Amino acid sequence: MTTDTPARLLTLLSLLQTPREWPGGELAERLGVSRRTVRRDIDRLRELGYPVQATMGSDGGYRLVAGKAMPPLVLDDEEAVAIAVGLRAGAGHAVAGLDEASVRALAKLEQVLPSRLRRRVTTLQSATTPLTSGDGPSIAPETLTVMASTVAGNERLRFAYRAADGTETRRVTEPYRLVSTGRRWYLVAYDLDRADWRTFRVDRVSEPFATGARFAPRDLPTGDAAEYLRRSMYRRNDSYGITVVFHAPAETVAPLLPPWLGVPEPADDGGSCVVRATVSGSVEWTAVRLATTGLEFRVSEPAELVECVREMGARLGRAAGDG
């Protein structure tokens, strides 16, 4: 008989999180207690916010159903490893849909993983290689999780940073938010040495270290990290606007474009669409991503992208033996 009530409740919760209905008698047998004790434990779980539904009948049954809020989950070893591996694999790239909340989830999970499970996660990830990768540069998941934990805990962050020109510096910051553009991750933080707000490309960060020193969050000038990043890119001339007409409907084009290229707008003729976006990085990379859609398109602006597409087309034509 399980006499440790907290341990018994965790075991009961783990059983109920299996998507099935559990007869009261079977739960009592699994836990080594009476049916009356099972009913009391079910009531305790309900008091803790777990929506346990009971069914009537000779034996009665219990099922965990969806409630108004997400209750804490109890994971076994295999489930914890599977979730951690999946989150770490995705966190290595700025993948669409993997926003700051996903990285915070990874940070929380890895913080409580026992060392034996953490070794399994690391071993499994290092032994596998994805066939394809995201549009952005690879990032060590540990870098994102350290940053996410300092953002959540208002803890100063120290790291080495490599600028675009290759200059190496050491930074001590008060991290504010992680922002994903769909192609890259950026850290918006207050730089203590420079006494000003800064944005940092996470793929250029190395040796991130949570110092343990807490701080009171400052007010970001724009009030929104994504807006601050957008303005920062404009100030650095690291971004430019594009206008591209695709000779295909918007619903055909949209699934083929990465989020950083924006959402296509239907044109007046109904058979084509227009993509207007502000992007960062080289025009060559933008041209490549437009070409990999496999659709006919025409670039209107900027002039640099028009010229790049023209030169790329001529180069590929020569490679195919044309002219």
mmCIF file of C-alpha atoms in Angstrom:
data_model
loop_
_atom_site.group_PDB
_atom_site.id
_atom_site.type_symbol
_atom_site.label_atom_id
_atom_site.label_comp_id
_atom_site.label_asym_id
_atom_site.label_seq_id
_atom_site.Cartn_x
_atom_site.Cartn_y
_atom_site.Cartn_z
ATOM 1 C CA MET A 1 0.000 0.000 0.000
ATOM 2 C CA THR A 2 1.305 3.472 -0.931
ATOM 3 C CA THR A 3 1.226 5.474 2.300
ATOM 4 C CA ASP A 4 3.153 8.538 1.033
ATOM 5 C CA THR A 5 0.296 10.820 -0.035
ATOM 6 C CA PRO A 6 2.338 13.249 -2.243
ATOM 7 C CA ALA A 7 4.019 10.334 -4.036
ATOM 8 C CA ARG A 8 0.673 8.599 -4.466
ATOM 9 C CA LEU A 9 -0.905 11.759 -5.893
ATOM 10 C CA LEU A 10 1.911 12.107 -8.426
ATOM 11 C CA THR A 11 1.485 8.468 -9.458
ATOM 12 C CA LEU A 12 -2.266 8.935 -9.760
ATOM 13 C CA LEU A 13 -1.777 12.086 -11.823
ATOM 14 C CA SER A 14 0.660 10.321 -14.122
ATOM 15 C CA LEU A 15 -1.895 7.552 -14.724
ATOM 16 C CA LEU A 16 -4.721 10.021 -15.394
ATOM 17 C CA GLN A 17 -2.640 11.897 -17.948
ATOM 18 C CA THR A 18 -2.757 8.802 -20.130
ATOM 19 C CA PRO A 19 -5.606 9.475 -22.620
ATOM 20 C CA ARG A 20 -8.075 6.864 -21.374
ATOM 21 C CA GLU A 21 -10.714 6.363 -18.679
ATOM 22 C CA TRP A 22 -9.541 4.590 -15.545
ATOM 23 C CA PRO A 23 -12.019 2.486 -13.539
ATOM 24 C CA GLY A 24 -11.840 3.241 -9.831
ATOM 25 C CA GLY A 25 -11.058 -0.373 -9.029
ATOM 26 C CA GLU A 26 -8.103 -0.456 -11.402
ATOM 27 C CA LEU A 27 -6.675 2.757 -9.954
ATOM 28 C CA ALA A 28 -7.050 1.375 -6.437
ATOM 29 C CA GLU A 29 -5.217 -1.787 -7.478
ATOM 30 C CA ARG A 30 -2.411 0.153 -9.190
ATOM 31 C CA LEU A 31 -1.909 2.395 -6.151
ATOM 32 C CA GLY A 32 -2.390 -0.313 -3.554
ATOM 33 C CA VAL A 33 -5.130 1.608 -1.726
ATOM 34 C CA SER A 34 -8.882 1.410 -1.234
ATOM 35 C CA ARG A 35 -11.421 2.913 -3.633
ATOM 36 C CA ARG A 36 -12.359 5.368 -0.909
ATOM 37 C CA THR A 37 -8.755 6.598 -0.806
ATOM 38 C CA VAL A 38 -8.802 6.960 -4.596
ATOM 39 C CA ARG A 39 -11.908 9.145 -4.350
ATOM 40 C CA ARG A 40 -10.245 11.328 -1.709
ATOM 41 C CA ASP A 41 -7.119 11.646 -3.872
ATOM 42 C CA ILE A 42 -9.255 12.615 -6.862
ATOM 43 C CA ASP A 43 -10.810 15.370 -4.752
ATOM 44 C CA ARG A 44 -7.330 16.587 -3.772
ATOM 45 C CA LEU A 45 -6.313 16.794 -7.439
ATOM 46 C CA ARG A 46 -9.444 18.788 -8.209
ATOM 47 C CA GLU A 47 -8.598 21.205 -5.401
ATOM 48 C CA LEU A 48 -5.180 21.664 -7.022
ATOM 49 C CA GLY A 49 -6.830 22.650 -10.294
ATOM 50 C CA TYR A 50 -6.761 19.377 -12.204
ATOM 51 C CA PRO A 51 -10.081 18.859 -14.065
ATOM 52 C CA VAL A 52 -10.824 15.196 -13.309
ATOM 53 C CA GLN A 53 -14.126 13.978 -14.723
ATOM 54 C CA ALA A 54 -15.948 11.075 -13.060
ATOM 55 C CA THR A 55 -18.398 8.741 -14.787
ATOM 56 C CA MET A 56 -21.241 6.923 -13.122
ATOM 57 C CA GLY A 57 -21.604 3.154 -13.095
ATOM 58 C CA SER A 58 -21.040 0.036 -11.065
ATOM 59 C CA ASP A 59 -17.296 0.543 -11.048
ATOM 60 C CA GLY A 60 -17.088 4.234 -11.916
ATOM 61 C CA GLY A 61 -14.307 5.779 -13.951
ATOM 62 C CA TYR A 62 -12.050 8.815 -13.995
ATOM 63 C CA ARG A 63 -10.561 10.806 -16.834
ATOM 64 C CA LEU A 64 -8.438 13.967 -16.953
ATOM 65 C CA VAL A 65 -10.153 16.457 -19.286
ATOM 66 C CA ALA A 66 -9.329 19.878 -20.688
ATOM 67 C CA GLY A 67 -9.904 22.712 -18.234
ATOM 68 C CA LYS A 68 -9.739 26.496 -18.271
ATOM 69 C CA ALA A 69 -6.022 26.598 -17.477
ATOM 70 C CA MET A 70 -3.008 24.419 -18.219
ATOM 71 C CA PRO A 71 -2.226 22.367 -15.078
ATOM 72 C CA PRO A 72 1.281 21.094 -14.320
ATOM 73 C CA LEU A 73 2.171 17.922 -16.209
ATOM 74 C CA VAL A 74 3.864 14.827 -14.853
ATOM 75 C CA LEU A 75 6.216 13.266 -17.406
ATOM 76 C CA ASP A 76 7.959 9.921 -17.275
ATOM 77 C CA ASP A 77 11.604 9.606 -18.345
ATOM 78 C CA GLU A 78 10.887 8.760 -21.983
ATOM 79 C CA GLU A 79 8.380 11.599 -22.375
ATOM 80 C CA ALA A 80 10.741 14.152 -20.836
ATOM 81 C CA VAL A 81 13.606 13.084 -23.110
ATOM 82 C CA ALA A 82 11.372 13.185 -26.206
ATOM 83 C CA ILE A 83 10.144 16.721 -25.465
ATOM 84 C CA ALA A 84 13.620 18.030 -24.634
ATOM 85 C CA VAL A 85 15.138 16.559 -27.803
ATOM 86 C CA GLY A 86 12.372 18.042 -29.931
ATOM 87 C CA LEU A 87 12.699 21.501 -28.386
ATOM 88 C CA ARG A 88 16.492 21.492 -28.615
ATOM 89 C CA ALA A 89 16.429 20.400 -32.262
ATOM 90 C CA GLY A 90 14.075 23.239 -33.116
ATOM 91 C CA ALA A 91 15.856 25.806 -30.960
ATOM 92 C CA GLY A 92 19.066 25.394 -32.964
ATOM 93 C CA HIS A 93 17.445 27.337 -35.807
ATOM 94 C CA ALA A 94 15.160 30.341 -35.932
ATOM 95 C CA VAL A 95 12.214 28.263 -37.054
ATOM 96 C CA ALA A 96 8.818 29.829 -37.702
ATOM 97 C CA GLY A 97 6.550 29.304 -34.723
ATOM 98 C CA LEU A 98 9.365 28.722 -32.266
ATOM 99 C CA ASP A 99 9.100 31.957 -30.314
ATOM 100 C CA GLU A 100 10.361 33.044 -26.908
ATOM 101 C CA ALA A 101 7.724 30.970 -25.104
ATOM 102 C CA SER A 102 9.104 27.770 -26.644
ATOM 103 C CA VAL A 103 12.627 28.618 -25.566
ATOM 104 C CA ARG A 104 11.388 29.407 -22.038
ATOM 105 C CA ALA A 105 9.760 25.967 -21.967
ATOM 106 C CA LEU A 106 13.065 24.360 -22.952
ATOM 107 C CA ALA A 107 14.904 26.337 -20.270
ATOM 108 C CA LYS A 108 12.438 25.227 -17.607
ATOM 109 C CA LEU A 109 12.578 21.587 -18.661
ATOM 110 C CA GLU A 110 16.370 21.369 -18.808
ATOM 111 C CA GLN A 111 16.618 23.081 -15.419
ATOM 112 C CA VAL A 112 14.798 20.209 -13.709
ATOM 113 C CA LEU A 113 15.976 17.277 -15.831
ATOM 114 C CA PRO A 114 18.006 14.789 -13.769
ATOM 115 C CA SER A 115 21.616 14.521 -14.922
ATOM 116 C CA ARG A 116 21.048 11.009 -16.290
ATOM 117 C CA LEU A 117 18.235 12.262 -18.549
ATOM 118 C CA ARG A 118 20.191 15.362 -19.563
ATOM 119 C CA ARG A 119 23.024 13.085 -20.722
ATOM 120 C CA ARG A 120 20.544 11.034 -22.768
ATOM 121 C CA VAL A 121 19.196 14.168 -24.444
ATOM 122 C CA THR A 122 22.693 15.430 -25.290
ATOM 123 C CA THR A 123 23.826 12.037 -26.566
ATOM 124 C CA LEU A 124 20.774 11.561 -28.746
ATOM 125 C CA GLN A 125 21.001 15.022 -30.261
ATOM 126 C CA SER A 126 24.730 14.764 -30.975
ATOM 127 C CA ALA A 127 24.204 11.407 -32.688
ATOM 128 C CA THR A 128 21.599 12.716 -35.156
ATOM 129 C CA THR A 129 21.859 15.136 -38.069
ATOM 130 C CA PRO A 130 18.851 16.770 -39.735
ATOM 131 C CA LEU A 131 18.596 16.501 -43.518
ATOM 132 C CA THR A 132 17.439 20.098 -43.778
ATOM 133 C CA SER A 133 17.946 23.127 -41.606
ATOM 134 C CA GLY A 134 16.207 26.424 -41.037
ATOM 135 C CA ASP A 135 16.765 29.571 -43.057
ATOM 136 C CA GLY A 136 18.964 31.143 -40.404
ATOM 137 C CA PRO A 137 22.349 30.273 -38.923
ATOM 138 C CA SER A 138 22.551 27.476 -36.383
ATOM 139 C CA ILE A 139 22.502 28.352 -32.688
ATOM 140 C CA ALA A 140 23.488 26.136 -29.777
ATOM 141 C CA PRO A 141 20.293 25.385 -27.791
ATOM 142 C CA GLU A 142 22.250 25.965 -24.574
ATOM 143 C CA THR A 143 22.842 29.570 -25.642
ATOM 144 C CA LEU A 144 19.108 30.179 -26.020
ATOM 145 C CA THR A 145 18.186 28.453 -22.777
ATOM 146 C CA VAL A 146 20.752 30.415 -20.754
ATOM 147 C CA MET A 147 19.478 33.655 -22.265
ATOM 148 C CA ALA A 148 15.833 32.719 -21.730
ATOM 149 C CA SER A 149 16.451 31.886 -18.080
ATOM 150 C CA THR A 150 18.156 35.247 -17.451
ATOM 151 C CA VAL A 151 15.307 37.098 -19.181
ATOM 152 C CA ALA A 152 12.717 35.271 -17.069
ATOM 153 C CA GLY A 153 14.682 35.713 -13.832
ATOM 154 C CA ASN A 154 15.813 39.338 -14.358
ATOM 155 C CA GLU A 155 19.409 38.171 -14.040
ATOM 156 C CA ARG A 156 22.421 39.896 -15.556
ATOM 157 C CA LEU A 157 23.981 38.105 -18.522
ATOM 158 C CA ARG A 158 27.636 38.125 -19.553
ATOM 159 C CA PHE A 159 28.825 36.898 -22.957
ATOM 160 C CA ALA A 160 31.367 37.293 -25.740
ATOM 161 C CA TYR A 161 30.118 38.996 -28.896
ATOM 162 C CA ARG A 162 31.453 39.070 -32.448
ATOM 163 C CA ALA A 163 30.357 42.096 -34.466
ATOM 164 C CA ALA A 164 29.686 42.059 -38.215
ATOM 165 C CA ASP A 165 33.239 43.273 -38.901
ATOM 166 C CA GLY A 166 34.698 40.471 -36.771
ATOM 167 C CA THR A 167 35.503 42.611 -33.717
ATOM 168 C CA GLU A 168 35.348 40.565 -30.491
ATOM 169 C CA THR A 169 34.042 42.192 -27.295
ATOM 170 C CA ARG A 170 32.834 41.143 -23.851
ATOM 171 C CA ARG A 171 29.398 42.364 -22.811
ATOM 172 C CA VAL A 172 27.574 42.572 -19.486
ATOM 173 C CA THR A 173 23.870 43.169 -20.010
ATOM 174 C CA GLU A 174 20.461 43.285 -18.429
ATOM 175 C CA PRO A 175 18.535 41.049 -20.865
ATOM 176 C CA TYR A 176 15.031 42.219 -21.739
ATOM 177 C CA ARG A 177 13.604 39.912 -24.423
ATOM 178 C CA LEU A 178 14.538 37.330 -27.028
ATOM 179 C CA VAL A 179 13.001 38.092 -30.420
ATOM 180 C CA SER A 180 12.741 35.683 -33.350
ATOM 181 C CA THR A 181 12.383 37.122 -36.853
ATOM 182 C CA GLY A 182 11.718 33.660 -38.286
ATOM 183 C CA ARG A 183 15.233 33.594 -39.708
ATOM 184 C CA ARG A 184 17.371 34.781 -36.815
ATOM 185 C CA TRP A 185 17.217 35.205 -33.037
ATOM 186 C CA TYR A 186 18.038 38.563 -31.454
ATOM 187 C CA LEU A 187 18.558 39.586 -27.836
ATOM 188 C CA VAL A 188 17.285 43.014 -26.787
ATOM 189 C CA ALA A 189 19.209 44.072 -23.693
ATOM 190 C CA TYR A 190 20.553 47.033 -21.758
ATOM 191 C CA ASP A 191 24.351 47.167 -22.166
ATOM 192 C CA LEU A 192 25.807 48.219 -18.801
ATOM 193 C CA ASP A 193 29.243 49.238 -20.134
ATOM 194 C CA ARG A 194 27.709 51.443 -22.840
ATOM 195 C CA ALA A 195 24.813 52.633 -20.648
ATOM 196 C CA ASP A 196 22.358 52.170 -23.497
ATOM 197 C CA TRP A 197 19.995 49.684 -25.091
ATOM 198 C CA ARG A 198 21.417 47.295 -27.694
ATOM 199 C CA THR A 199 20.335 44.413 -29.919
ATOM 200 C CA PHE A 200 22.567 41.366 -30.374
ATOM 201 C CA ARG A 201 22.369 38.641 -33.003
ATOM 202 C CA VAL A 202 22.314 35.446 -30.963
ATOM 203 C CA ASP A 203 24.305 33.464 -33.553
ATOM 204 C CA ARG A 204 27.208 35.863 -32.843
ATOM 205 C CA VAL A 205 27.058 35.265 -29.086
ATOM 206 C CA SER A 206 29.394 32.814 -27.355
ATOM 207 C CA GLU A 207 30.143 31.841 -23.758
ATOM 208 C CA PRO A 208 26.840 33.113 -22.314
ATOM 209 C CA PHE A 209 26.963 33.142 -18.506
ATOM 210 C CA ALA A 210 24.219 33.917 -16.014
ATOM 211 C CA THR A 211 25.956 35.995 -13.354
ATOM 212 C CA GLY A 212 23.371 35.489 -10.621
ATOM 213 C CA ALA A 213 23.103 39.259 -10.060
ATOM 214 C CA ARG A 214 19.470 40.380 -10.125
ATOM 215 C CA PHE A 215 18.236 43.680 -11.512
ATOM 216 C CA ALA A 216 15.052 45.737 -11.670
ATOM 217 C CA PRO A 217 13.823 45.767 -15.303
ATOM 218 C CA ARG A 218 14.205 49.105 -17.080
ATOM 219 C CA ASP A 219 11.587 50.639 -19.352
ATOM 220 C CA LEU A 220 12.353 49.911 -22.994
ATOM 221 C CA PRO A 221 12.100 53.149 -25.055
ATOM 222 C CA THR A 222 9.595 51.694 -27.529
ATOM 223 C CA GLY A 223 7.790 49.569 -24.939
ATOM 224 C CA ASP A 224 7.924 46.583 -27.308
ATOM 225 C CA ALA A 225 11.016 44.490 -28.035
ATOM 226 C CA ALA A 226 9.995 43.608 -31.603
ATOM 227 C CA GLU A 227 9.418 47.265 -32.450
ATOM 228 C CA TYR A 228 12.748 48.236 -30.883
ATOM 229 C CA LEU A 229 14.502 45.584 -32.988
ATOM 230 C CA ARG A 230 12.819 46.844 -36.160
ATOM 231 C CA ARG A 231 13.925 50.433 -35.483
ATOM 232 C CA SER A 232 17.404 49.276 -34.589
ATOM 233 C CA MET A 233 17.730 47.513 -37.932
ATOM 234 C CA TYR A 234 16.697 50.666 -39.755
ATOM 235 C CA ARG A 235 19.283 52.721 -37.849
ATOM 236 C CA ARG A 236 22.030 50.286 -38.846
ATOM 237 C CA ASN A 237 20.851 50.202 -42.472
ATOM 238 C CA ASP A 238 20.825 46.463 -41.963
ATOM 239 C CA SER A 239 17.403 46.139 -43.534
ATOM 240 C CA TYR A 240 15.663 47.130 -46.742
ATOM 241 C CA GLY A 241 12.194 47.030 -48.213
ATOM 242 C CA ILE A 242 11.278 44.666 -51.042
ATOM 243 C CA THR A 243 8.326 44.531 -53.435
ATOM 244 C CA VAL A 244 7.881 41.328 -55.426
ATOM 245 C CA VAL A 245 5.015 40.290 -57.695
ATOM 246 C CA PHE A 246 4.362 36.543 -57.935
ATOM 247 C CA HIS A 247 2.434 35.243 -60.934
ATOM 248 C CA ALA A 248 0.402 32.901 -58.723
ATOM 249 C CA PRO A 249 -2.439 33.302 -56.205
ATOM 250 C CA ALA A 250 -1.592 34.357 -52.655
ATOM 251 C CA GLU A 251 -2.794 31.035 -51.209
ATOM 252 C CA THR A 252 -0.300 29.216 -53.454
ATOM 253 C CA VAL A 253 2.620 31.486 -52.618
ATOM 254 C CA ALA A 254 2.125 31.838 -48.846
ATOM 255 C CA PRO A 255 3.129 28.266 -47.825
ATOM 256 C CA LEU A 256 6.329 28.548 -49.886
ATOM 257 C CA LEU A 257 7.616 31.721 -48.227
ATOM 258 C CA PRO A 258 9.480 31.931 -44.901
ATOM 259 C CA PRO A 259 7.831 34.272 -42.373
ATOM 260 C CA TRP A 260 10.576 36.890 -42.694
ATOM 261 C CA LEU A 261 9.485 37.536 -46.282
ATOM 262 C CA GLY A 262 6.040 38.566 -45.129
ATOM 263 C CA VAL A 263 2.530 37.594 -46.177
ATOM 264 C CA PRO A 264 1.525 37.905 -49.853
ATOM 265 C CA GLU A 265 -1.364 40.211 -50.692
ATOM 266 C CA PRO A 266 -3.753 39.296 -53.532
ATOM 267 C CA ALA A 267 -3.406 41.526 -56.604
ATOM 268 C CA ASP A 268 -6.327 43.111 -58.411
ATOM 269 C CA ASP A 269 -6.273 40.551 -61.235
ATOM 270 C CA GLY A 270 -6.925 37.719 -58.754
ATOM 271 C CA GLY A 271 -4.312 35.457 -60.336
ATOM 272 C CA SER A 272 -1.186 37.018 -58.848
ATOM 273 C CA CYS A 273 -0.058 38.511 -55.548
ATOM 274 C CA VAL A 274 2.371 41.052 -54.131
ATOM 275 C CA VAL A 275 4.914 40.534 -51.361
ATOM 276 C CA ARG A 276 6.001 43.660 -49.484
ATOM 277 C CA ALA A 277 8.382 43.190 -46.584
ATOM 278 C CA THR A 278 11.303 44.684 -44.712
ATOM 279 C CA VAL A 279 14.130 42.175 -44.573
ATOM 280 C CA SER A 280 17.694 42.091 -43.296
ATOM 281 C CA GLY A 281 20.783 40.377 -44.581
ATOM 282 C CA SER A 282 22.240 40.111 -48.054
ATOM 283 C CA VAL A 283 20.206 40.664 -51.211
ATOM 284 C CA GLU A 284 21.784 37.485 -52.574
ATOM 285 C CA TRP A 285 20.137 35.394 -49.869
ATOM 286 C CA THR A 286 16.775 37.084 -50.451
ATOM 287 C CA ALA A 287 17.083 36.364 -54.179
ATOM 288 C CA VAL A 288 17.842 32.707 -53.484
ATOM 289 C CA ARG A 289 14.823 32.307 -51.205
ATOM 290 C CA LEU A 290 12.550 33.899 -53.797
ATOM 291 C CA ALA A 291 13.899 31.575 -56.473
ATOM 292 C CA THR A 292 13.465 28.438 -54.375
ATOM 293 C CA THR A 293 9.696 28.912 -54.369
ATOM 294 C CA GLY A 294 9.734 27.463 -57.880
ATOM 295 C CA LEU A 295 7.236 30.112 -59.030
ATOM 296 C CA GLU A 296 7.415 32.902 -61.600
ATOM 297 C CA PHE A 297 7.981 36.319 -60.018
ATOM 298 C CA ARG A 298 9.134 39.859 -60.794
ATOM 299 C CA VAL A 299 11.126 42.059 -58.427
ATOM 300 C CA SER A 300 10.124 45.739 -58.392
ATOM 301 C CA GLU A 301 12.411 47.007 -55.626
ATOM 302 C CA PRO A 302 15.010 47.615 -54.368
ATOM 303 C CA ALA A 303 17.267 48.179 -57.363
ATOM 304 C CA GLU A 304 20.028 46.107 -55.731
ATOM 305 C CA LEU A 305 17.757 43.087 -55.552
ATOM 306 C CA VAL A 306 16.611 43.586 -59.155
ATOM 307 C CA GLU A 307 20.222 43.620 -60.334
ATOM 308 C CA CYS A 308 21.102 40.626 -58.155
ATOM 309 C CA VAL A 309 18.240 38.553 -59.609
ATOM 310 C CA ARG A 310 19.260 39.576 -63.146
ATOM 311 C CA GLU A 311 22.891 38.558 -62.594
ATOM 312 C CA MET A 312 21.899 35.333 -60.871
ATOM 313 C CA GLY A 313 19.600 34.405 -63.746
ATOM 314 C CA ALA A 314 22.321 35.054 -66.293
ATOM 315 C CA ARG A 315 24.832 33.050 -64.282
ATOM 316 C CA LEU A 316 22.486 30.078 -63.995
ATOM 317 C CA GLY A 317 21.736 30.312 -67.722
ATOM 318 C CA ARG A 318 25.440 30.105 -68.503
ATOM 319 C CA ALA A 319 25.776 27.170 -66.147
ATOM 320 C CA ALA A 320 23.075 25.374 -68.124
ATOM 321 C CA GLY A 321 24.903 26.060 -71.399
ATOM 322 C CA ASP A 322 22.594 28.815 -72.664
ATOM 323 C CA GLY A 323 24.634 31.226 -74.800
#
